[in-house]
PDB file of C-alpha atoms in Angstrom:
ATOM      1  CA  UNK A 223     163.811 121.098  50.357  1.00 73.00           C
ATOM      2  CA  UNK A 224     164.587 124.845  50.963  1.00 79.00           C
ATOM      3  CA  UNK A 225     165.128 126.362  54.159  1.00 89.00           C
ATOM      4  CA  UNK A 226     165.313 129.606  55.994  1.00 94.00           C
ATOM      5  CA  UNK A 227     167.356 130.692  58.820  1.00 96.00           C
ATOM      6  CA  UNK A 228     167.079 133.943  61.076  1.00 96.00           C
ATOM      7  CA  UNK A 229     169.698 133.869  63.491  1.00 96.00           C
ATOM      8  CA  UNK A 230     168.425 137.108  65.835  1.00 96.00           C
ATOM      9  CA  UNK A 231     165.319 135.843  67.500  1.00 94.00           C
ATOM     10  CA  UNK A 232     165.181 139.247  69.460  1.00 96.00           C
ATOM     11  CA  UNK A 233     166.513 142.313  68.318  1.00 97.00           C
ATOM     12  CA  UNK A 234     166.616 145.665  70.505  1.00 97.00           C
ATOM     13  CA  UNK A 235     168.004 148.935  68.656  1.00 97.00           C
ATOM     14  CA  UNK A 236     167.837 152.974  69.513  1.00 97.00           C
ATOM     15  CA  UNK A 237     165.815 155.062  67.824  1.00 97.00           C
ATOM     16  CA  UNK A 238     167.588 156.615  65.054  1.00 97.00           C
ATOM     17  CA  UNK A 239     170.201 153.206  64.949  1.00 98.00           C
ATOM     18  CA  UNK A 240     170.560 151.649  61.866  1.00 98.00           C
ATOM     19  CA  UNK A 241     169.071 147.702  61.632  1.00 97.00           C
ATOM     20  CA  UNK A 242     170.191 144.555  59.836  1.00 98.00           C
ATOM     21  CA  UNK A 243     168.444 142.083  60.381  1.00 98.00           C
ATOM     22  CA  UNK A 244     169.722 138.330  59.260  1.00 98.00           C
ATOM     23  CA  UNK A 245     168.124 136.036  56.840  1.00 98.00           C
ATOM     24  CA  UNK A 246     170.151 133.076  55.164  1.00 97.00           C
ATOM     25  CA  UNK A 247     168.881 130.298  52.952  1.00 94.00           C
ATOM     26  CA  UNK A 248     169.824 126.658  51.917  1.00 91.00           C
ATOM     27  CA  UNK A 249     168.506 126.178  48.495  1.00 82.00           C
ATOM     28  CA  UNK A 250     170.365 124.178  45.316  1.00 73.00           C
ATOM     29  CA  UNK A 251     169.388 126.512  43.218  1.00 76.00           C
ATOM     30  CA  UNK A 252     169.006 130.762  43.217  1.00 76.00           C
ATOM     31  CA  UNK A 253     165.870 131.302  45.058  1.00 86.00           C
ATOM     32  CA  UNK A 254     163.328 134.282  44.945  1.00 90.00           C
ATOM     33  CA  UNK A 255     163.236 135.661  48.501  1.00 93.00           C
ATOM     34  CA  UNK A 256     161.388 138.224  50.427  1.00 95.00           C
ATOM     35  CA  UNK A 257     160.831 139.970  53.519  1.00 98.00           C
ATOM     36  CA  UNK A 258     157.862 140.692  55.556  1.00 97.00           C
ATOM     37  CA  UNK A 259     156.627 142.371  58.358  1.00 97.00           C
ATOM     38  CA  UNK A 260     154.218 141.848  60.904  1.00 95.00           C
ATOM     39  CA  UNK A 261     152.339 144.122  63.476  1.00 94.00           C
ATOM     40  CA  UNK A 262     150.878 142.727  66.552  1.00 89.00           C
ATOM     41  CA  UNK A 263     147.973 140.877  66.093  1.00 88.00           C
ATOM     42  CA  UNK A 264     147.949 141.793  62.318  1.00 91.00           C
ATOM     43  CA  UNK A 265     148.588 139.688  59.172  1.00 93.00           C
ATOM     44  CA  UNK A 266     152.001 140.094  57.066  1.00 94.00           C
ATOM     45  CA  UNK A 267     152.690 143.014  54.969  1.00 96.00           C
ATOM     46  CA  UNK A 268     155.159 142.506  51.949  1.00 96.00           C
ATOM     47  CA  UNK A 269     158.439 144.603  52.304  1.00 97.00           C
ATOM     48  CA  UNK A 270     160.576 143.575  49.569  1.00 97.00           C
ATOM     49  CA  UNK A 271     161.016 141.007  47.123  1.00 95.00           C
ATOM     50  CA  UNK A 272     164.133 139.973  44.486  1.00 93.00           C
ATOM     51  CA  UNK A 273     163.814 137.908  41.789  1.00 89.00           C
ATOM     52  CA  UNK A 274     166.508 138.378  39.326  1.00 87.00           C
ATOM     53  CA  UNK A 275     168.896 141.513  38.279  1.00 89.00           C
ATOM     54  CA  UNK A 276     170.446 143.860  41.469  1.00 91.00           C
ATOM     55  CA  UNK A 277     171.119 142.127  44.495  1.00 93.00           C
ATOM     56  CA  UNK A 278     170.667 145.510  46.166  1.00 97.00           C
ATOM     57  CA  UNK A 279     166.686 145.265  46.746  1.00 97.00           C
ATOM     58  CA  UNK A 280     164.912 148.587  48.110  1.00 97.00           C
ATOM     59  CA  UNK A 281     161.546 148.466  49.302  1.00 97.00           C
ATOM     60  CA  UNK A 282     158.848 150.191  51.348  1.00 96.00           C
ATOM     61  CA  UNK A 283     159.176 152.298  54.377  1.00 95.00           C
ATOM     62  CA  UNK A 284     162.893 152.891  53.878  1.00 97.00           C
ATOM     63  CA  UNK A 285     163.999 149.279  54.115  1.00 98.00           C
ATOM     64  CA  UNK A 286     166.785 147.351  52.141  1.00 98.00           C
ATOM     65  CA  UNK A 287     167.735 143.991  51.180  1.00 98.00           C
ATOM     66  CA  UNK A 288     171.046 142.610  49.475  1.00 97.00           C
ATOM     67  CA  UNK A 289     171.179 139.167  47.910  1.00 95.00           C
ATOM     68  CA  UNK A 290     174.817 137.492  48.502  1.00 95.00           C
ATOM     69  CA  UNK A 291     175.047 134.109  46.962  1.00 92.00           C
ATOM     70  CA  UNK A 292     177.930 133.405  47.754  1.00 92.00           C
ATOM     71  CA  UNK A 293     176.994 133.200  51.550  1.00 94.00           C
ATOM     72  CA  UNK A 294     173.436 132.625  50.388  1.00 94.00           C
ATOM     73  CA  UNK A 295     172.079 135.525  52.444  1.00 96.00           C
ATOM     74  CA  UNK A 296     169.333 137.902  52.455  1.00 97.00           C
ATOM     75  CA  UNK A 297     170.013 140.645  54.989  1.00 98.00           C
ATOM     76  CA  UNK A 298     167.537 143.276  55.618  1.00 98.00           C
ATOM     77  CA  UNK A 299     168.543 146.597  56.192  1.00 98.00           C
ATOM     78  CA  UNK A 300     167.580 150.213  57.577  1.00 98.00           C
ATOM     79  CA  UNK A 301     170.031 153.144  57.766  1.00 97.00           C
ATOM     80  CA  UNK A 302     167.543 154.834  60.804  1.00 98.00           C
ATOM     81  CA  UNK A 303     164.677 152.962  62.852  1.00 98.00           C
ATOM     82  CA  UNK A 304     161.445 154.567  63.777  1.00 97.00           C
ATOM     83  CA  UNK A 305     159.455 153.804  67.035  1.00 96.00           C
ATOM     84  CA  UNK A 306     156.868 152.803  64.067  1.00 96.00           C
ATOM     85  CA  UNK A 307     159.593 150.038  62.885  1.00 97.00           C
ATOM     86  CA  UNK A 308     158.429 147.711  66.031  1.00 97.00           C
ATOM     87  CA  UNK A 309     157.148 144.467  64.656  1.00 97.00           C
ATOM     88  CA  UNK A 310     158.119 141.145  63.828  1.00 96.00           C
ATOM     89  CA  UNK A 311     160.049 140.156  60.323  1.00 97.00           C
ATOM     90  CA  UNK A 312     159.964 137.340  58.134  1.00 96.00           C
ATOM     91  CA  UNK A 313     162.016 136.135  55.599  1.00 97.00           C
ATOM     92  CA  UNK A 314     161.041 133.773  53.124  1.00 94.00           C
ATOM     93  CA  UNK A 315     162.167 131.836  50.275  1.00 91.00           C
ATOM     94  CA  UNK A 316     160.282 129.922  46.872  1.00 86.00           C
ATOM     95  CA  UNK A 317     161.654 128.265  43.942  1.00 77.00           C
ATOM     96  CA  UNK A 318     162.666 129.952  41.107  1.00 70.00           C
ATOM     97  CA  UNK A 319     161.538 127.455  38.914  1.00 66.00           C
ATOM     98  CA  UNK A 320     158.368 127.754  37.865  1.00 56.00           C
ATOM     99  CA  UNK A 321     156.439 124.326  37.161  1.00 53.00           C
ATOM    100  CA  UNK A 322     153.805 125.558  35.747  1.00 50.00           C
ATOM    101  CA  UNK A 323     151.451 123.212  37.523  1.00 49.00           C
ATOM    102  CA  UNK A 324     150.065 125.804  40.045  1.00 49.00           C
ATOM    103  CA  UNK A 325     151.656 127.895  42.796  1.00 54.00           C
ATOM    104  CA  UNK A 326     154.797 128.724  44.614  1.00 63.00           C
ATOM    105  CA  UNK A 327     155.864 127.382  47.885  1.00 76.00           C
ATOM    106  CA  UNK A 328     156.749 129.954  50.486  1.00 86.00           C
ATOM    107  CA  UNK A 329     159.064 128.415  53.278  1.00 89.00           C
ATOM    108  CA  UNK A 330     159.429 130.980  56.381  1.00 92.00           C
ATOM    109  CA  UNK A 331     162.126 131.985  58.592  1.00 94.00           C
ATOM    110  CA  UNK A 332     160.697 131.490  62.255  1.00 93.00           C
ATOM    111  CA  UNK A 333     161.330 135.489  62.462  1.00 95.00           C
ATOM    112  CA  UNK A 334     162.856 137.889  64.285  1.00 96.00           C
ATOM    113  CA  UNK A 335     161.117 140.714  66.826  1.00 96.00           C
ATOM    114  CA  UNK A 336     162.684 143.536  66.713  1.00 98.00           C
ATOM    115  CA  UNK A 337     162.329 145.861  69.444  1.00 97.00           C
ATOM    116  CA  UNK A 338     163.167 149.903  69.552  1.00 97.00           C
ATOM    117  CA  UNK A 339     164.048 152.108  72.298  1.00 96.00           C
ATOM    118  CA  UNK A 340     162.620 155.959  72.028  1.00 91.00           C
TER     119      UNK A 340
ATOM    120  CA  UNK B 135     143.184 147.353  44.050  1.00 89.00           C
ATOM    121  CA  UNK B 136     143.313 144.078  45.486  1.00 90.00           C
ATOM    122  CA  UNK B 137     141.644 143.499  48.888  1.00 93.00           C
ATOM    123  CA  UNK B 138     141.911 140.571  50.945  1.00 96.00           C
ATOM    124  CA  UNK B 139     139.001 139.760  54.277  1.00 96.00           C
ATOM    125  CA  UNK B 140     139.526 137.256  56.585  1.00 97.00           C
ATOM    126  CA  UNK B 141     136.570 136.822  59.496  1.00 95.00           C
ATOM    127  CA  UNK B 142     135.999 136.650  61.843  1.00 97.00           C
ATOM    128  CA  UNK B 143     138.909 138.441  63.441  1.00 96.00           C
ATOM    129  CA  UNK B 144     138.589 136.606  66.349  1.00 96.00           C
ATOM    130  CA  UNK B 145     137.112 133.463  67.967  1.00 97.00           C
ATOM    131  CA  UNK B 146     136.751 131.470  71.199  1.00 97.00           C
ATOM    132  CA  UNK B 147     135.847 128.014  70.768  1.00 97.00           C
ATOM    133  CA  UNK B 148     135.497 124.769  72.990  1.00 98.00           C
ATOM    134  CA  UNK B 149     137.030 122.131  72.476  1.00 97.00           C
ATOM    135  CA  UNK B 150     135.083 119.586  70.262  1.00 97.00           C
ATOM    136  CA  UNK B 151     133.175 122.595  68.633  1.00 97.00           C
ATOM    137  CA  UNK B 152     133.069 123.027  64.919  1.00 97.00           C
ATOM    138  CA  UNK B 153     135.184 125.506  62.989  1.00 97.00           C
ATOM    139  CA  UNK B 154     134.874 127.833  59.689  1.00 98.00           C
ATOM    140  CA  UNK B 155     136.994 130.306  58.804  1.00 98.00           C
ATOM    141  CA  UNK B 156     136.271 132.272  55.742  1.00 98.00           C
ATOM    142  CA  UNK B 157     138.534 134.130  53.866  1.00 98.00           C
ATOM    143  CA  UNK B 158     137.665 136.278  50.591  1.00 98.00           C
ATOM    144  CA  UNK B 159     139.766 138.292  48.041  1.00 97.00           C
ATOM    145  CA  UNK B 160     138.051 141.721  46.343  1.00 96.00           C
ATOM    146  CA  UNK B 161     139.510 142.890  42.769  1.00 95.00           C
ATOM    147  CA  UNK B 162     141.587 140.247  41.163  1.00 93.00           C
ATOM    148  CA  UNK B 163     140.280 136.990  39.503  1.00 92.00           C
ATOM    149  CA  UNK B 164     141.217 133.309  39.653  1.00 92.00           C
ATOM    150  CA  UNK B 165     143.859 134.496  42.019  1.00 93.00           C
ATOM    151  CA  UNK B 166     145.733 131.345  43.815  1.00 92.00           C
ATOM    152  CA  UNK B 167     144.466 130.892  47.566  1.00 94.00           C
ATOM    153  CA  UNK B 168     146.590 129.752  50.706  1.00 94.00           C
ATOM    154  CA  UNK B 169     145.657 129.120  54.300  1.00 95.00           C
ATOM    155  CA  UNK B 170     148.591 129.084  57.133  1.00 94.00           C
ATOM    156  CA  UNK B 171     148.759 128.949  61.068  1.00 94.00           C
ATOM    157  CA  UNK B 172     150.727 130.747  62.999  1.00 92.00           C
ATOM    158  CA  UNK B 173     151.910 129.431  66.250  1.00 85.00           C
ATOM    159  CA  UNK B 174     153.897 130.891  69.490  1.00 77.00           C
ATOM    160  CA  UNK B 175     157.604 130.171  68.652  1.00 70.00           C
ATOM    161  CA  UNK B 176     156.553 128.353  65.471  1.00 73.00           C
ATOM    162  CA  UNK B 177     156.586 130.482  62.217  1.00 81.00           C
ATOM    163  CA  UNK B 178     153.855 130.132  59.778  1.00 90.00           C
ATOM    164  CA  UNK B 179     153.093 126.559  58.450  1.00 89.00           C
ATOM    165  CA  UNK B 180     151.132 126.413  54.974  1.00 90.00           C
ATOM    166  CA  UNK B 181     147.892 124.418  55.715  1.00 92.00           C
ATOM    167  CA  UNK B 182     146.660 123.841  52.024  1.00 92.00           C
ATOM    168  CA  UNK B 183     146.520 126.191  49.040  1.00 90.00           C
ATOM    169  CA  UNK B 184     144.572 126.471  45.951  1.00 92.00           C
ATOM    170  CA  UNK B 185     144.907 127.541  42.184  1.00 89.00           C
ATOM    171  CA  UNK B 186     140.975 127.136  41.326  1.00 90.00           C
ATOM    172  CA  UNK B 187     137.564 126.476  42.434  1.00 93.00           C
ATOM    173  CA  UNK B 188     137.701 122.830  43.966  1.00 89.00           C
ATOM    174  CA  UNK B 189     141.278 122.418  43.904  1.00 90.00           C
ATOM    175  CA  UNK B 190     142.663 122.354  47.073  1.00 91.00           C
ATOM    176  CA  UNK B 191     146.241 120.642  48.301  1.00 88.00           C
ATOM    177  CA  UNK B 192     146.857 119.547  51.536  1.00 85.00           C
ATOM    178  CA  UNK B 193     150.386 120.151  53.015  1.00 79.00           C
ATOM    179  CA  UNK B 194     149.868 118.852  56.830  1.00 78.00           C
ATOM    180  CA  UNK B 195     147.909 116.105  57.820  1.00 67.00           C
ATOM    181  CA  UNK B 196     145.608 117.589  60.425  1.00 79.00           C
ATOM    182  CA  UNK B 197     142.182 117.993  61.418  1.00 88.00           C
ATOM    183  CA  UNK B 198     141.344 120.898  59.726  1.00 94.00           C
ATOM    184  CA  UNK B 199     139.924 120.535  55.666  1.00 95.00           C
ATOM    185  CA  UNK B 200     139.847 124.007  53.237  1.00 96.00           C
ATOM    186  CA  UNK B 201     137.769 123.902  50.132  1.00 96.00           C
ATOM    187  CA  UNK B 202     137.098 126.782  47.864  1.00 96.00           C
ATOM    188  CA  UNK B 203     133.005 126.991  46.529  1.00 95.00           C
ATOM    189  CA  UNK B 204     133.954 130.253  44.914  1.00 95.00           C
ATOM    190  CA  UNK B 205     136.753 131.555  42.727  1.00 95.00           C
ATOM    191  CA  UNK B 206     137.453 134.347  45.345  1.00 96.00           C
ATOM    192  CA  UNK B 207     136.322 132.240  48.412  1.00 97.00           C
ATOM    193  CA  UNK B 208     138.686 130.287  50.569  1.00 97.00           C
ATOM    194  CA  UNK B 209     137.072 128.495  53.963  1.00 97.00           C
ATOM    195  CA  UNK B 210     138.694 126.592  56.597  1.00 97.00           C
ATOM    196  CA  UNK B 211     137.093 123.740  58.554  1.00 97.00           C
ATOM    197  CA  UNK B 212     137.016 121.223  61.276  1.00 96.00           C
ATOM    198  CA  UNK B 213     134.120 119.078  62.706  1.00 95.00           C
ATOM    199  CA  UNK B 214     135.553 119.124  66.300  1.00 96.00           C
ATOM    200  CA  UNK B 215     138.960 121.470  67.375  1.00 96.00           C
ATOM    201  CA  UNK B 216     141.349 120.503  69.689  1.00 95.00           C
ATOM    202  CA  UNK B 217     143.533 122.069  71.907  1.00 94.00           C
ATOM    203  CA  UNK B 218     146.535 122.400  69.321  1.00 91.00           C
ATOM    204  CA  UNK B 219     144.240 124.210  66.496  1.00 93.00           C
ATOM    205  CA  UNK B 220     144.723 127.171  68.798  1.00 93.00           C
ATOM    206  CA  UNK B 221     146.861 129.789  66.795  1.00 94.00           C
ATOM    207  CA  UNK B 222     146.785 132.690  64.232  1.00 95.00           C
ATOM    208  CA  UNK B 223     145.537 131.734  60.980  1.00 97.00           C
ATOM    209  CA  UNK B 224     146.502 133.857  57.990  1.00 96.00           C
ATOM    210  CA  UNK B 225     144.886 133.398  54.410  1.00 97.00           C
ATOM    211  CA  UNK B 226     147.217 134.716  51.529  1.00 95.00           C
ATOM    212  CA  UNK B 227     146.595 135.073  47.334  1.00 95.00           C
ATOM    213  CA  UNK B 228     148.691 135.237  44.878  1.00 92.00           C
ATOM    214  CA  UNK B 229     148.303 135.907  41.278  1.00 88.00           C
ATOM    215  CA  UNK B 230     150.111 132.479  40.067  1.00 80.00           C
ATOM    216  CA  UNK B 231     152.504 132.062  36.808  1.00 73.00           C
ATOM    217  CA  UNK B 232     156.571 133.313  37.258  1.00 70.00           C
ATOM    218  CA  UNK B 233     157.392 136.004  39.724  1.00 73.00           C
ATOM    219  CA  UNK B 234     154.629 135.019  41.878  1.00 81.00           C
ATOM    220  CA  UNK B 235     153.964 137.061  45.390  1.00 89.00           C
ATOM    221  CA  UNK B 236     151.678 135.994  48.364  1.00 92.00           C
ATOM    222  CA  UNK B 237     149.615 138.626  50.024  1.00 94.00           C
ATOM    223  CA  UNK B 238     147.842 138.418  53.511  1.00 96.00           C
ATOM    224  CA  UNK B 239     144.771 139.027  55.195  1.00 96.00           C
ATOM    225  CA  UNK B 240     144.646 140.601  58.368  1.00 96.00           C
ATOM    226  CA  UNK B 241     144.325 136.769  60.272  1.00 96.00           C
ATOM    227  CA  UNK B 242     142.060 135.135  62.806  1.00 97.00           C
ATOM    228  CA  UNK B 243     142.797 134.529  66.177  1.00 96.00           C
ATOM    229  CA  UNK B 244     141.100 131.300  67.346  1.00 96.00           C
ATOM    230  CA  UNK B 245     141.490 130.416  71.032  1.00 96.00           C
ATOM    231  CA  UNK B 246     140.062 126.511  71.920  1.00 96.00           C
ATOM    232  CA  UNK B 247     139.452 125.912  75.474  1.00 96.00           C
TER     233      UNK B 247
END
C-alpha cells in the first residue's frame, strides 16, 4: 500500500521568503502525486498535479513541484510567500495504474501548516 | 464549469441523533463521488466512494453508510452519531478513467455533543 510522508508539521516563513515544503512517498511503482491546499475551515483546492513527462511541475498561485524518484520526493516550492499563502498543504499520492474497474485511490500526507510572518 | 455543494456547512448534533449530509456536483455527468473526514491531527480518511448511481464502496468500517439516489447526488448517513463522528467532512468528484483528479467541496463541520 502507498504512503505519504510530510516531515514539517509546522512551518513559519517571512513574507517575501521562499517555501519548500516536504512531501515523500513509498510506492513500488511511479505514482501520480499532487498537492493541495487548504484554508481554514474550507475544503481543498488542487495546486498541482504530475503524471508523466517534466518532473518540474508548475501550478497555480506561483507554486512549484519537482518529482525526484530517485529519493521518491515531491517537494513543493515558492520562490516568495504572500500573507495570502497561510493555509494548510497536502500532498497526496494514487496509482498510476489504471484498473479500469472504477476510481483512483488518493492516500494523504497528514499535512503541513504553514505559517507567514508580515 | 464544474461546481461542487456540500450542506449544510455546519451542524451541531447530540449524540444518538441522526445524520445526513448531502453533497451535489453541478456541470459534469456520471462524475465518480467520494466522501472523507477530516480529523484534528488526523489527515483526511476516504469514507466510501462511488463511480455510479447505487454503487458505493466502503473503505472504513464505521457507523456512518453513503449511498448515491442520483447520478450527481452523494449523501452521508448515520442512525445515531457518536462522539468520534465529530470532524470535517469533505465530498470530492472526479471524472474517472487515466489521469484522474479529485475535486472538493467546501466541507461540513459536524460537532456531536
Amino acid at each position: 500500500a502507498q504512503s505519504v510522508t510530510q516531515p514539517d508539521i509546522h512551518i513559519t516563513v517571512s513574507e517575501g521568503a521562499s517555501l519548500e515544503l516536504r512531501c515523500n512517498y513509498s510506492y513500488g511503482a511511479t505514482p501520480y502525486l499532487f498537492w493541495y491546499v487548504q484554508s481554514p475551515g474550507q475544503g481543498l483546492q488542487l495546486l498541482l498535479k504530475y503524471f508523466s513527462g517534466d518532473t518540474l511541475v508548475q501550478g497555480i498561485k506561483g507554486f512549484e513541484a519537482e518529482f525526484k524518484r530517485s529519493q521518491s520526493s515531491f517537494n513543493l516550492r515558492k520562490p516568495s510567500v504572500h500573507w495570502s499563502d497561510a493555509a494548510e498543504y497536502f500532498c497526496a499520492v494514487a496509482p498510476a495504474e489504471y484498473s479500469g474497474a472504477g476510481s483512483y485511490q488518493l492516500t494523504f500526507g497528514k499535512g503541513t501548516k504553514l505559517s507567514v510572518i508580515p | 464549469s464544474q461546481t461542487i455543494h456540500q450542506w449544510p456547512a455546519t451542524l451541531v448534533q447530540p449524540v444518538g441523533s441522526p445524520l445526513s449530509l448531502e453533497c451535489t456536483v453541478e456541470g459534469t455527468s456520471n462524475p465518480n463521488l467520494y466522501w472523507y473526514r477530516q480529523a484534528a491531527g488526523r489527515g483526511l480518511q476516504l469514507l466510501f466512494y462511488s463511480v455510479g448511481i447505487g454503487q458505493i464502496s466502503s473503505e472504513v468500517p464505521q457507523n456512518l453508510s453513503a449511498s448515491r439516489p442520483q447520478d450527481r447526488q452523494f449523501i452521508l448517513s448515520s442512525k445515531k452519531l457518536l462522539l468520534s463522528d465529530s470532524g470535517f467532512y469533505l465530498c470530492a468528484w472526479s471524472r474517472g478513467g487515466s489521469t484522474d483528479t479529485q475535486y472538493f467541496g467546501p466541507g461540513t463541520r459536524l460537532t456531536v455533543l
